Short mmCIF file of C-alpha atoms in Angstrom, two decimals:
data_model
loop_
_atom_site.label_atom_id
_atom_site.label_comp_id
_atom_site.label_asym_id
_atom_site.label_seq_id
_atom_site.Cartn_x
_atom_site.Cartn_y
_atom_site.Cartn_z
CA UNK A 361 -79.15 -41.48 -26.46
CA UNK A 362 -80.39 -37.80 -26.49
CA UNK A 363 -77.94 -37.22 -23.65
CA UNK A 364 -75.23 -38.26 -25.77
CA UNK A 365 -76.51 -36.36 -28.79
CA UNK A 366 -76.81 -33.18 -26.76
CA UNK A 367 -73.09 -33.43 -25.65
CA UNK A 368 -72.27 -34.11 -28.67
CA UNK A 369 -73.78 -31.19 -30.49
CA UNK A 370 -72.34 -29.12 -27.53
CA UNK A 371 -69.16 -30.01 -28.89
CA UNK A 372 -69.54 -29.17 -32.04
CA UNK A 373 -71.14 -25.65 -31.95
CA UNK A 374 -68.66 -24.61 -29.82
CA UNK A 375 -65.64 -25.33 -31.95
CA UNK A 376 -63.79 -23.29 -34.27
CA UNK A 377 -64.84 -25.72 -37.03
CA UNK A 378 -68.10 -25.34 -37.31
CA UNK A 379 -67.86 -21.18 -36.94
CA UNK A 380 -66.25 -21.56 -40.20
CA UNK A 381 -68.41 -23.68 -42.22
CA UNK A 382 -71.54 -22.71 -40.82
CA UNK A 383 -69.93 -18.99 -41.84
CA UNK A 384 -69.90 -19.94 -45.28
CA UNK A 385 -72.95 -21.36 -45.53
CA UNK A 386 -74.84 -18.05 -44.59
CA UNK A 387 -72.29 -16.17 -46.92
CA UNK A 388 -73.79 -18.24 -49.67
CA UNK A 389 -77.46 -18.02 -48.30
CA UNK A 390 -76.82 -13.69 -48.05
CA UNK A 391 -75.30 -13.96 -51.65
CA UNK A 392 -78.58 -15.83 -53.39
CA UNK A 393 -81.10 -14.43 -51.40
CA UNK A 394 -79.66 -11.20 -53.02
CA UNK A 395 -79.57 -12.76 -56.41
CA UNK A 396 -75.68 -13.41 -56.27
CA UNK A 397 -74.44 -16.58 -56.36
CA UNK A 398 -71.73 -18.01 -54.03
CA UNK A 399 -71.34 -21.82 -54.10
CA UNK A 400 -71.09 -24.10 -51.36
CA UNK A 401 -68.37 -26.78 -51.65
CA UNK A 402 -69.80 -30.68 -51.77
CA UNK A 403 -67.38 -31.19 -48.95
CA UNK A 404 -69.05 -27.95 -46.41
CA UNK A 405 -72.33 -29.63 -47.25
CA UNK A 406 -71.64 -33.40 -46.35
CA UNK A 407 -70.21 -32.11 -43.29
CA UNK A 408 -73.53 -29.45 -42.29
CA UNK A 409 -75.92 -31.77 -43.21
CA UNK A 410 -74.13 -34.35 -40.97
CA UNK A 411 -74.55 -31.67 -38.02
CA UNK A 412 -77.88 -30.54 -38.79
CA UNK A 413 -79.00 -34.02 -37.93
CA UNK A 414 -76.98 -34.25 -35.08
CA UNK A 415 -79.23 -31.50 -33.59
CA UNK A 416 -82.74 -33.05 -34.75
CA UNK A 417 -81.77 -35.80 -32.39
CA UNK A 418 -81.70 -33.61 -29.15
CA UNK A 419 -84.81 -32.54 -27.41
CA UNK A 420 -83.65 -28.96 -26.16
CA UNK A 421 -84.75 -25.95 -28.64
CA UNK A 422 -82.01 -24.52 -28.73
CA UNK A 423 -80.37 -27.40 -30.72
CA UNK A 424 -83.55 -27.74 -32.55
CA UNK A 425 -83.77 -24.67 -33.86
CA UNK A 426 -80.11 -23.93 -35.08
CA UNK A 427 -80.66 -27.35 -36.77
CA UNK A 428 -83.94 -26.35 -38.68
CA UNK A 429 -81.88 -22.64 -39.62
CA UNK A 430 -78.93 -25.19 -40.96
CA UNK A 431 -81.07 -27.17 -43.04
CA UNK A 432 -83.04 -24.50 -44.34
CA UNK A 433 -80.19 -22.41 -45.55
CA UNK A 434 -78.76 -25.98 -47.18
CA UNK A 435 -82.15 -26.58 -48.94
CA UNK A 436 -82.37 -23.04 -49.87
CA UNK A 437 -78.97 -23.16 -51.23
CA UNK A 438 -77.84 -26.09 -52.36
CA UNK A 439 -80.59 -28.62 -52.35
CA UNK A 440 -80.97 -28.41 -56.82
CA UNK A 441 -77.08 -29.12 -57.27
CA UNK A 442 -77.42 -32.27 -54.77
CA UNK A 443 -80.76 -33.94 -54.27
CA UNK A 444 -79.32 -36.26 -51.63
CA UNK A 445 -79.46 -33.07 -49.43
CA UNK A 446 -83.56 -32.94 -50.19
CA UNK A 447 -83.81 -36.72 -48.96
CA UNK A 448 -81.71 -36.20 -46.40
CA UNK A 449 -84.45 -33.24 -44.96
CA UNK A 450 -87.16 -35.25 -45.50
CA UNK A 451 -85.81 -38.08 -43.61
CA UNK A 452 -85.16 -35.60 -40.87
CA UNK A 453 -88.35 -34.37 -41.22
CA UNK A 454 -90.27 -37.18 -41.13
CA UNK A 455 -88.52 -38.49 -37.95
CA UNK A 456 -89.27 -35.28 -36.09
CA UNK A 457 -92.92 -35.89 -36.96
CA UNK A 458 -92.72 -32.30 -39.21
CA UNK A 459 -94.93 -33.43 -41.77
CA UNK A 460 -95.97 -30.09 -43.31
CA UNK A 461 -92.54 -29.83 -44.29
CA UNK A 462 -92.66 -33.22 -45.88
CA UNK A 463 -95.64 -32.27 -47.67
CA UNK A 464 -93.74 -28.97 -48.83
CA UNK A 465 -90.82 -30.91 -50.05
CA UNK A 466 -92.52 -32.87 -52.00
CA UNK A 467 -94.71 -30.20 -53.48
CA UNK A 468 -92.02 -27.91 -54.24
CA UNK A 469 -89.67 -30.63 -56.10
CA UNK A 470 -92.29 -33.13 -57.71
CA UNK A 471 -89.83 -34.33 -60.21
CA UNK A 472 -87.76 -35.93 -57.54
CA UNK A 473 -88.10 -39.95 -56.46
CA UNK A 474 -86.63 -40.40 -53.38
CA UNK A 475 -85.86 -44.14 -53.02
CA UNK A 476 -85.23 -45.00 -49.31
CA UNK A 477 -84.58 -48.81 -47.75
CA UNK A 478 -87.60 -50.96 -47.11
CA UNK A 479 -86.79 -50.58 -43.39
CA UNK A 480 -86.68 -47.06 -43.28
CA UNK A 481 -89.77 -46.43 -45.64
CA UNK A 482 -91.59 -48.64 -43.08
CA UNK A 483 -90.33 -46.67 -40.11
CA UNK A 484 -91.84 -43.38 -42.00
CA UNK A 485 -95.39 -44.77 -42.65
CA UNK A 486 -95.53 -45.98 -39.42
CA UNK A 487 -94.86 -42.92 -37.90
CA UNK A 488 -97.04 -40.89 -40.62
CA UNK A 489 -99.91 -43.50 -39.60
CA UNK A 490 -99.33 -42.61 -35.93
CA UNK A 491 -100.01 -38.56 -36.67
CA UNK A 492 -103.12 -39.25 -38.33
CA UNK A 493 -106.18 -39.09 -36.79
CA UNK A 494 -109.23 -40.73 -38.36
CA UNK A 495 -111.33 -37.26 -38.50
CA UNK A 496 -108.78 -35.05 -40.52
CA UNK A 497 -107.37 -35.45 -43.69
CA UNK A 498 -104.10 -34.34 -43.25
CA UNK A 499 -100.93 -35.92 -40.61
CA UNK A 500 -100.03 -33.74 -37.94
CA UNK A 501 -96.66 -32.70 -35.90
CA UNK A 502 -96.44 -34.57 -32.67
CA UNK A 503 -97.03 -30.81 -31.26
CA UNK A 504 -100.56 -31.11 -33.06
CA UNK A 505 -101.07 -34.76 -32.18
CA UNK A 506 -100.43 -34.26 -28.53
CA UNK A 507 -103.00 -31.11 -28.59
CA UNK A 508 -105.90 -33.21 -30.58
CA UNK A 509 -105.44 -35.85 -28.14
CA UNK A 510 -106.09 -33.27 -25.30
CA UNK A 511 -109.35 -32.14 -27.36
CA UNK A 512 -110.99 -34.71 -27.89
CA UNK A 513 -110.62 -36.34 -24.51
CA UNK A 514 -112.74 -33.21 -23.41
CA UNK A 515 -109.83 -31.64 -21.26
CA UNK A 516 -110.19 -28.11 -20.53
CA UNK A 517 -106.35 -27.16 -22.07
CA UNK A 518 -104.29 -23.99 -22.18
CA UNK A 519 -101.92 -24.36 -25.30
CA UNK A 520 -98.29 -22.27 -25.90
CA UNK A 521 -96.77 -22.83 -29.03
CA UNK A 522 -95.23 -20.76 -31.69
CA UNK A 523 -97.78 -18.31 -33.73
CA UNK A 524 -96.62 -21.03 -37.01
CA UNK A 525 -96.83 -24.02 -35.07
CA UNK A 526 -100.65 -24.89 -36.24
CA UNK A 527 -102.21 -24.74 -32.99
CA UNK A 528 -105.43 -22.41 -34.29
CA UNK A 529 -106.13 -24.82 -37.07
CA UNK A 530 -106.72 -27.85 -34.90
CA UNK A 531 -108.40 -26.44 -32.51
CA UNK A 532 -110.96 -25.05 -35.26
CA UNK A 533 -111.38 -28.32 -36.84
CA UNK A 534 -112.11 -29.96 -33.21
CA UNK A 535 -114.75 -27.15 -32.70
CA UNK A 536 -116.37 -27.49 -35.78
CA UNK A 537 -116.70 -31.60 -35.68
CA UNK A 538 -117.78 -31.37 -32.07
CA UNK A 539 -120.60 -29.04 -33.36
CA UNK A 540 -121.31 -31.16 -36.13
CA UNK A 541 -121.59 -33.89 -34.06
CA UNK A 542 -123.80 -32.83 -31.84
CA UNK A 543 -127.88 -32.35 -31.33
CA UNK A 544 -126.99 -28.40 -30.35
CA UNK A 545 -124.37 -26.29 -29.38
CA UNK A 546 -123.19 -22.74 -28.68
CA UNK A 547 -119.57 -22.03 -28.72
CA UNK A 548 -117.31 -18.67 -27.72
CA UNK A 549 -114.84 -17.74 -29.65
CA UNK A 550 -112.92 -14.58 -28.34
CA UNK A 551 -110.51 -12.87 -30.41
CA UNK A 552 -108.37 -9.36 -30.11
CA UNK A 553 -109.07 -7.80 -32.85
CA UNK A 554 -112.01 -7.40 -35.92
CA UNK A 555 -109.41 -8.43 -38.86
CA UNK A 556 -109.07 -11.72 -36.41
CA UNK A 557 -112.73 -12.12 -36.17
CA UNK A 558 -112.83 -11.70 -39.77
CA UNK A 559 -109.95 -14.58 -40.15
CA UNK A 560 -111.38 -17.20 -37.89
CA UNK A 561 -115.60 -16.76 -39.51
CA UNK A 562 -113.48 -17.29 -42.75
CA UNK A 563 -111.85 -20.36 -41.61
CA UNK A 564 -114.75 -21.64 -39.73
CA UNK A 565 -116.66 -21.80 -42.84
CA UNK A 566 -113.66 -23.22 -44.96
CA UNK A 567 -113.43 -25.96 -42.31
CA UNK A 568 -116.98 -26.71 -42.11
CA UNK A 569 -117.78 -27.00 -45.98
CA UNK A 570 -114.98 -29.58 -46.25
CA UNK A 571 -117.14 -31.60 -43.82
CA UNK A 572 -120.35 -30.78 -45.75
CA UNK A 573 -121.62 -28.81 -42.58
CA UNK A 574 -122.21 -25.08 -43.41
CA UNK A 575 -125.37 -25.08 -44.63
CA UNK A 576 -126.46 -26.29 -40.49
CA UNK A 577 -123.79 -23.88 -39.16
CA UNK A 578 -124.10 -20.04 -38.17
CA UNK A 579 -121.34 -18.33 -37.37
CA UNK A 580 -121.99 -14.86 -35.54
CA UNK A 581 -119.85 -11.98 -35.43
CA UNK A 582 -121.82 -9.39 -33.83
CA UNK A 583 -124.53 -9.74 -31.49
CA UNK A 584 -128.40 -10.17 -32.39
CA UNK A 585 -131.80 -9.38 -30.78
CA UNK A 586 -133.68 -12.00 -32.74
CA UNK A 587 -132.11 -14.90 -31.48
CA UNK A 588 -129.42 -17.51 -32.69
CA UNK A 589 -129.65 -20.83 -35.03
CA UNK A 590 -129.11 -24.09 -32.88
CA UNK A 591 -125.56 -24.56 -33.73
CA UNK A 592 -123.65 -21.33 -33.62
CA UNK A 593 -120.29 -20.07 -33.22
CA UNK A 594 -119.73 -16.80 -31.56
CA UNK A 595 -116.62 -15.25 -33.03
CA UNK A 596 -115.94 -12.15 -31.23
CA UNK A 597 -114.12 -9.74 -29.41
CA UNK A 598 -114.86 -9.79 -25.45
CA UNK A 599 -116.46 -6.60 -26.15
CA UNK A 600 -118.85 -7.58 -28.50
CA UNK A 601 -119.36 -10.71 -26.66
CA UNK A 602 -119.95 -9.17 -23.49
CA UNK A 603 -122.95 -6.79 -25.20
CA UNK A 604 -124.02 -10.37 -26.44
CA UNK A 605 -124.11 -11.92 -23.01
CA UNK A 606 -125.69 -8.55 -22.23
CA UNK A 607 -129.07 -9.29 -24.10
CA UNK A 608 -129.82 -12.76 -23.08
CA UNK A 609 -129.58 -15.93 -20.93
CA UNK A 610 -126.97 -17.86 -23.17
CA UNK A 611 -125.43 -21.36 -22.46
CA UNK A 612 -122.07 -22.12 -23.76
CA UNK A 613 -120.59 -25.83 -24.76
CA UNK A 614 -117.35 -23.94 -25.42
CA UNK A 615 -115.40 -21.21 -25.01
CA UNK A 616 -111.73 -20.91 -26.70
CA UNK A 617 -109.66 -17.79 -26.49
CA UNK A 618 -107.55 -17.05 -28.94
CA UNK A 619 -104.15 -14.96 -29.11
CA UNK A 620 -105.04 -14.76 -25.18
CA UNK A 621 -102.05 -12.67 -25.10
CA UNK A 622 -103.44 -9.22 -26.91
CA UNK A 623 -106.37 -9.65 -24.24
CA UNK A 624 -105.20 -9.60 -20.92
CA UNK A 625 -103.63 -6.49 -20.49
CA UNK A 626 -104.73 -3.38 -19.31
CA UNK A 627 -108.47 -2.62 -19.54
CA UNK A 628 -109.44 -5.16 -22.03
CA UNK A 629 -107.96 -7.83 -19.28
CA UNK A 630 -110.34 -6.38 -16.80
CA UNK A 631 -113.53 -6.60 -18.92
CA UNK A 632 -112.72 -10.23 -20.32
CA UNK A 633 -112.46 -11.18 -16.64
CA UNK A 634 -116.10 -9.85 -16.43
CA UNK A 635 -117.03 -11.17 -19.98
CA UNK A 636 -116.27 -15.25 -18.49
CA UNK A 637 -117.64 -14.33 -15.07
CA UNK A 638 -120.71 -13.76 -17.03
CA UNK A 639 -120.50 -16.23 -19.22
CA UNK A 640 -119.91 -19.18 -16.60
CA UNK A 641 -122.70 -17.71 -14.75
CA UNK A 642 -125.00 -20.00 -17.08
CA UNK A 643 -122.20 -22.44 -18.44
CA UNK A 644 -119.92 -25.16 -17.67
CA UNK A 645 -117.97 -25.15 -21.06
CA UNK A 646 -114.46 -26.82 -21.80
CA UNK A 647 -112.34 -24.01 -22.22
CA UNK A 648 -109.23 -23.82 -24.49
CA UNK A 649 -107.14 -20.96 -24.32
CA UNK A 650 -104.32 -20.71 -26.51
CA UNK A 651 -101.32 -18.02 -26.72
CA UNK A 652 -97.64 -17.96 -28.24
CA UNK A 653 -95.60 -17.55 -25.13
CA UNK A 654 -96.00 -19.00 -21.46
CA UNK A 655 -95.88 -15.13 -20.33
CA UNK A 656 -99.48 -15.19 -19.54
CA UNK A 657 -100.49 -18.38 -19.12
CA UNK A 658 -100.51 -17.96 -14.85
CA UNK A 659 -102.75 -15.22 -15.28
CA UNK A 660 -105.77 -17.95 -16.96
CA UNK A 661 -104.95 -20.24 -14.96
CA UNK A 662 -105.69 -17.65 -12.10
CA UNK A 663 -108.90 -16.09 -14.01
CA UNK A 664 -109.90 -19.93 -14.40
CA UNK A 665 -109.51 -21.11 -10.74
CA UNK A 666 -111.54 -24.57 -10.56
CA UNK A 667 -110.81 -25.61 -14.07
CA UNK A 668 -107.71 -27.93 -14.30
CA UNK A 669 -106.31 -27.29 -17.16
CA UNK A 670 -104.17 -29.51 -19.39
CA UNK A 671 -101.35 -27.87 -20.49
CA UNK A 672 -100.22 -28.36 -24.45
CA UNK A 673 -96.57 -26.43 -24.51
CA UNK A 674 -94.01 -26.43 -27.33
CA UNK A 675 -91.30 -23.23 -28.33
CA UNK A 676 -90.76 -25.41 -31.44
CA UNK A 677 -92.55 -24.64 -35.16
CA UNK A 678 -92.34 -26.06 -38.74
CA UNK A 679 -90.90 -22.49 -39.75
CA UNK A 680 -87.29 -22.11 -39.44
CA UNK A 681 -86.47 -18.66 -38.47
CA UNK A 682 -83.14 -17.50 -40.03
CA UNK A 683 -82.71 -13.84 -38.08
CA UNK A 684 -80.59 -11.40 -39.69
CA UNK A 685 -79.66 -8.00 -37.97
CA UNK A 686 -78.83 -5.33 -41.23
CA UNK A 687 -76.31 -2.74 -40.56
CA UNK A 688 -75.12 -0.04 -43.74
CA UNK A 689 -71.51 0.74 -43.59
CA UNK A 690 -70.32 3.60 -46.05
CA UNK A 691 -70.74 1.32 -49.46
CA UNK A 692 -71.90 -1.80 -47.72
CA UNK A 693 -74.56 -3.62 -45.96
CA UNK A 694 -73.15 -5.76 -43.12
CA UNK A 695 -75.57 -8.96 -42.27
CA UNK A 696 -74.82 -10.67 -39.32
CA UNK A 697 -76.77 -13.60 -37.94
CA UNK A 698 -78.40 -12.90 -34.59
CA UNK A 699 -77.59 -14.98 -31.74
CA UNK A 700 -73.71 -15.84 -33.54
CA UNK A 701 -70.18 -14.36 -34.60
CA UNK A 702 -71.21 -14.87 -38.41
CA UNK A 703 -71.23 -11.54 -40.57
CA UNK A 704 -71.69 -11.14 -44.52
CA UNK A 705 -70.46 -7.89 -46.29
CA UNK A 706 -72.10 -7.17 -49.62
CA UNK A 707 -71.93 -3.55 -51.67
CA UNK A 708 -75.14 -1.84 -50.96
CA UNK A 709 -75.72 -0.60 -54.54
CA UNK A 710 -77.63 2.46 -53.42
CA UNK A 711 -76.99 5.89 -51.49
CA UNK A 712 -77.89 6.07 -48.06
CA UNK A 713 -79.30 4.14 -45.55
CA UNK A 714 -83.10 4.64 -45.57
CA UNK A 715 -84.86 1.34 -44.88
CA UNK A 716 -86.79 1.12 -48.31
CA UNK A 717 -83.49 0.59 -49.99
CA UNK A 718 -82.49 -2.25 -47.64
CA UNK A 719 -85.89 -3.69 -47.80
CA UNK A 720 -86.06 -3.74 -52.01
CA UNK A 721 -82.39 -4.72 -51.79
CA UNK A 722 -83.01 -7.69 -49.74
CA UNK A 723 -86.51 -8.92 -50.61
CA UNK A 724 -86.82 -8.25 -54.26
CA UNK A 725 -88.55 -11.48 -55.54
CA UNK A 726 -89.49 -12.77 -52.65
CA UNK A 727 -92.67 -11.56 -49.59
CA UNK A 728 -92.11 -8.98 -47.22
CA UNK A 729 -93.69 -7.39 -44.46
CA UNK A 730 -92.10 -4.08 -43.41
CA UNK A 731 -93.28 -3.04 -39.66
CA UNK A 732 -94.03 0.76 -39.23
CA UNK A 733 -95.80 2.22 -35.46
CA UNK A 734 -97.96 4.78 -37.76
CA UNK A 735 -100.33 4.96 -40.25
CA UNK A 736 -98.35 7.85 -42.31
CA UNK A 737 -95.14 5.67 -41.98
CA UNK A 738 -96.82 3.11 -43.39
CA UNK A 739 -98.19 4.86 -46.91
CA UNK A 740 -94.64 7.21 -46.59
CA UNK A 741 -92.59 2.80 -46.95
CA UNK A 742 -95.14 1.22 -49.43
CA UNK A 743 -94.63 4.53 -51.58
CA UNK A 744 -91.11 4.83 -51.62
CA UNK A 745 -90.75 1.00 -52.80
CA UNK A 746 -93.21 1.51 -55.23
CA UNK A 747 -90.96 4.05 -56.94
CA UNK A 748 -88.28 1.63 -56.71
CA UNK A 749 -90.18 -0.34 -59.01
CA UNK A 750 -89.96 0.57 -62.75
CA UNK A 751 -91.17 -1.10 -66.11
CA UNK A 752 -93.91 -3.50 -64.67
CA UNK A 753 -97.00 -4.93 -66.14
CA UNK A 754 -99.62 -4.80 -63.20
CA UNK A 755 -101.39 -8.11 -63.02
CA UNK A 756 -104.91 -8.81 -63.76
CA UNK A 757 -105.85 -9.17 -60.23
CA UNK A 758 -104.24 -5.78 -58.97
CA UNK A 759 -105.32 -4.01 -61.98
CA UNK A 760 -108.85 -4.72 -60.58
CA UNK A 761 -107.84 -4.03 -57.25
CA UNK A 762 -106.48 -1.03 -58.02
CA UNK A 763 -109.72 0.11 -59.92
CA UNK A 764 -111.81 -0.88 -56.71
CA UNK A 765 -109.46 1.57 -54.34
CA UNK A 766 -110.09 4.23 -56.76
CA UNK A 767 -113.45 4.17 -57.49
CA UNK A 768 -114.34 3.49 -53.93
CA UNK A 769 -112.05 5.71 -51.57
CA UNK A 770 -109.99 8.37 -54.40
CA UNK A 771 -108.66 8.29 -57.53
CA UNK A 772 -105.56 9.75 -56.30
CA UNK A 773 -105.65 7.68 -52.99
CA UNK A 774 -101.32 6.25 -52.93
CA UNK A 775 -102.31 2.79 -52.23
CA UNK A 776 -103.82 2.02 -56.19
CA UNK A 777 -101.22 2.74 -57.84
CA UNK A 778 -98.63 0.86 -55.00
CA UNK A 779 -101.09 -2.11 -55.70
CA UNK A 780 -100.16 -2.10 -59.71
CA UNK A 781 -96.68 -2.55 -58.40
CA UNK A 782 -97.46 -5.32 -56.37
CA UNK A 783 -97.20 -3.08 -52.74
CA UNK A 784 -99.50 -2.22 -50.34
CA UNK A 785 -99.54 -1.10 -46.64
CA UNK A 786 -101.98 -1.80 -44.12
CA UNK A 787 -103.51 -0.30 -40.98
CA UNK A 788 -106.70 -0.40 -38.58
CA UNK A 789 -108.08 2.92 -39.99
CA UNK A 790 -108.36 1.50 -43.28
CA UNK A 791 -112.02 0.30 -44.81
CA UNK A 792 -112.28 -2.75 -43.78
CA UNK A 793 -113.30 -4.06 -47.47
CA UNK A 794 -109.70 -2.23 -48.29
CA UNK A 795 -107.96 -4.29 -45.62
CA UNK A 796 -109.38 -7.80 -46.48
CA UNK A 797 -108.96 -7.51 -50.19
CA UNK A 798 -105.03 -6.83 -49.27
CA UNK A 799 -104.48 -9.22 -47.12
CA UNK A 800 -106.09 -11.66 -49.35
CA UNK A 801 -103.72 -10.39 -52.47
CA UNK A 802 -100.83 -11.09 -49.54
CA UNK A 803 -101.97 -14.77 -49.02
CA UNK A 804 -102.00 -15.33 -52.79
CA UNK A 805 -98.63 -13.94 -52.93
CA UNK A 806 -99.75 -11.08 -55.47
CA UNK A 807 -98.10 -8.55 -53.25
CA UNK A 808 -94.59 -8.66 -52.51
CA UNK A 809 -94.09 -5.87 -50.48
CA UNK A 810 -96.84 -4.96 -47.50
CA UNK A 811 -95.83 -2.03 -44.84
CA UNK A 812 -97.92 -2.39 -41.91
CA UNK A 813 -98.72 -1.43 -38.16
CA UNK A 814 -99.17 -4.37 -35.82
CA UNK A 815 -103.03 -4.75 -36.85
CA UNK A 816 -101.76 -7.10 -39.42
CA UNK A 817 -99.58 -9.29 -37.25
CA UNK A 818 -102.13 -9.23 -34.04
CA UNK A 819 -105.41 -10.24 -36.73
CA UNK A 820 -104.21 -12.58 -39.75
CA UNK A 821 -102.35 -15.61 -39.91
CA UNK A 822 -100.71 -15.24 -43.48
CA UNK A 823 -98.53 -17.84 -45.12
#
């Protein structure tokens, strides 16, 4: 059946048709995401939503994923004026075993019933029963499923999926039972960077209280002469693991490396070869590594030659990614939709073409991260948008943040008053106290816009 489905869909994203409609359905999505409205005739959405399920029924990614952009821009822009598009995307969802996006649904549109045949509501709890496992309290994708199922059989597994795709979570949660469950245990945790080490001890400990187990639980971020508790996670860069390995004979139950990616290159690739030479000198460990693309995943299996791994590997993700490419033309800003022939004009309403206009243009009211290679770049973007930004009340929260940067770095230090306005930027060099209580405000969604190097993309999973 997929076969058919696939030719199918072939069909259809070739013609002329669906150029068209799909055209005016990313006019529309351009237009509110903007603030403009542009509406979508009943008619173009029947006919998108029809084809948007079309490709949740073939197993290639690239059908996949210009399905989940399709429904997103529906839901985004027409799912209040017909409902039946909502049900529609949870039905789809549900069948595709996305069931964070099932929970978000529902969550974001409580008010709404959705009434479904007796057949078809049984076909949905049975396949939310099948993505539930007995020791977490939430369903998980089939992605997730497959990968738990690889944990807990106590296979030694290199996982590629998606940096949104949940991988981190579950294998955190299996860590953290395991150690539970057991009489004593040491495990490795190896991480690129020290905002990621910060991340992971944080979720560690969020895990662990939910399962009444951190008062029995140490996690360790930097190594210690005095010895460790009898169930302790060592969340570290190879680095600091390598000094830990350094001062004593310590046997490891696990090791998991995360974002394996930012680790083997260069240098640092040479000393975490020596950091789990060392390390398996004294251990036999199950070993998880897990990274967002296949790029490097011959080079662990290589570095790991006697382990046979089992191999968790999905390009797919609960986030649909709707890429834009921004071009200003004289008076206008021309969107176009990477990876198609589909192009929105709209007037640019500013002078110019410096990217803090674009940026405030398109992501006023909504979160944005704004990529800059240097420090100075950085303050240079969150400043300009912050004088973009006129006649607003600070809230509570940055008010006090904004006291803390300038009673504890300058008083005339740019990033308090960018915090009042609800921006920030964000870079290694910063105090680390600095850089945790913004990327907190980020996950809270106090701060709208956040200029940044690539420490914050390489060391915190944000929402």
């Amino acid at each position: 059946m997929s076969r058919f489905f696939e030719r199918l869909s072939s069909k259809m994203l070739a013609s002329e048709k669906y150029y068209v409609l799909s055209g005016q359905l990313f006019s529309s999505y351009v237009h509110k995401l903007v603030g403009l409205e542009e509406e979508v005739s009943e008619d173009i959405v029947k006919k998108l939503i029809l084809v948007a399920q079309y490709l949740y029924q073939v197993d290639s990614p690239k059908f996949r994923k210009e399905g989940a952009s399709i429904l997103s821009m529906l839901i985004e822009v027409s799912g209040e004026k017909y409902p039946e598009v909502l049900a529609i995307a949870r039905k789809v969802f549900s069948r595709t075993g996305d069931f964070p996006n099932v929970s978000l649904l529902r969550s974001r549109n409580p008010e709404l019933n959705f009434r479904y045949s007796f057949m078809s509501e049984a076909e949905d709890e049975f396949r939310q029963e099948l993505n539930t496992v007995e020791e977490l309290n939430f369903p998980l994708t089939d992605f997730q499923r497959g990968l738990w199922h690889n944990l807990v059989s106590d296979q030694d597994v290199i996982t590629v999926a998606p940096t949104s795709a949940g991988k981190t979570h579950i294998i955190l949660s299996y860590l953290v039972m395991q150690m539970k469950n057991s009489e004593g245990a040491f495990a490795a945790i190896v991480v690129p960077t020290r905002a990621l080490i910060s991340e992971i001890a944080s979720k560690l400990y969020e895990i662990a209280k939910e399962q009444n187990f951190e008062e029995d639980l140490e996690i360790c971020t930097v190594p210690k002469d005095d010895g460790y508790a009898d169930k302790t996670f060592f969340v570290m860069t190879q680095e600091r693991l390598f000094d830990a390995l350094q001062s004593g004979d310590l046997a490891f139950n696990f090791l998991f490396i995360d974002e394996a990616h930012n680790i083997a290159d260069e240098s640092r690739g040479v000393l975490l070869h020596l950091t789990i030479e060392k390390l398996l000198e004294n251990s036999l460990p199950q070993v998880i590594v897990s990274m967002p693309s296949e790029s490097y995943k011959n080079a662990f299996t290589t570095l790991f030659e006697d382990v046979d791994f089992k191999q968790e590997i999905t390009s797919l993700s609960p986030v649909a990614k709707i890429m834009m490419e921004v071009t200003p033309k004289n008076r206008d800003l021309v969107i176009e939709r990477l990876n198609t022939n589909e192009a929105v004009k709209i007037p640019k309403g500013f002078k110019g073409t410096h990217l803090s206009d674009i940026v405030y243009k398109l992501g006023k009211g909504s979160s944005n991260i704004i990529y800059r290679n240097q420090t100075d770049h950085c303050e240079n973007m969150a400043q300009k948008i912050a004088d973009k930004i006129v006649d607003s009340k600070p809230l509570d929260e940055l008010e006090e943040a904004a006291d803390y940067v300038e009673k504890f770095i300058h008083d005339e230090f740019s990033l308090a008053n960018n915090l009042r306005k609800g921006v920030a930027f964000h870079y290694g060099p910063l105090p680390s106290s600095i850089r945790v209580m913004v990327e907190n405000l980020v996950k809270e969604g106090r701060i709208n816009f956040i200029a940044s190097t690539s420490t914050l993309a390489e060391g915190v999973n944000l929402p």
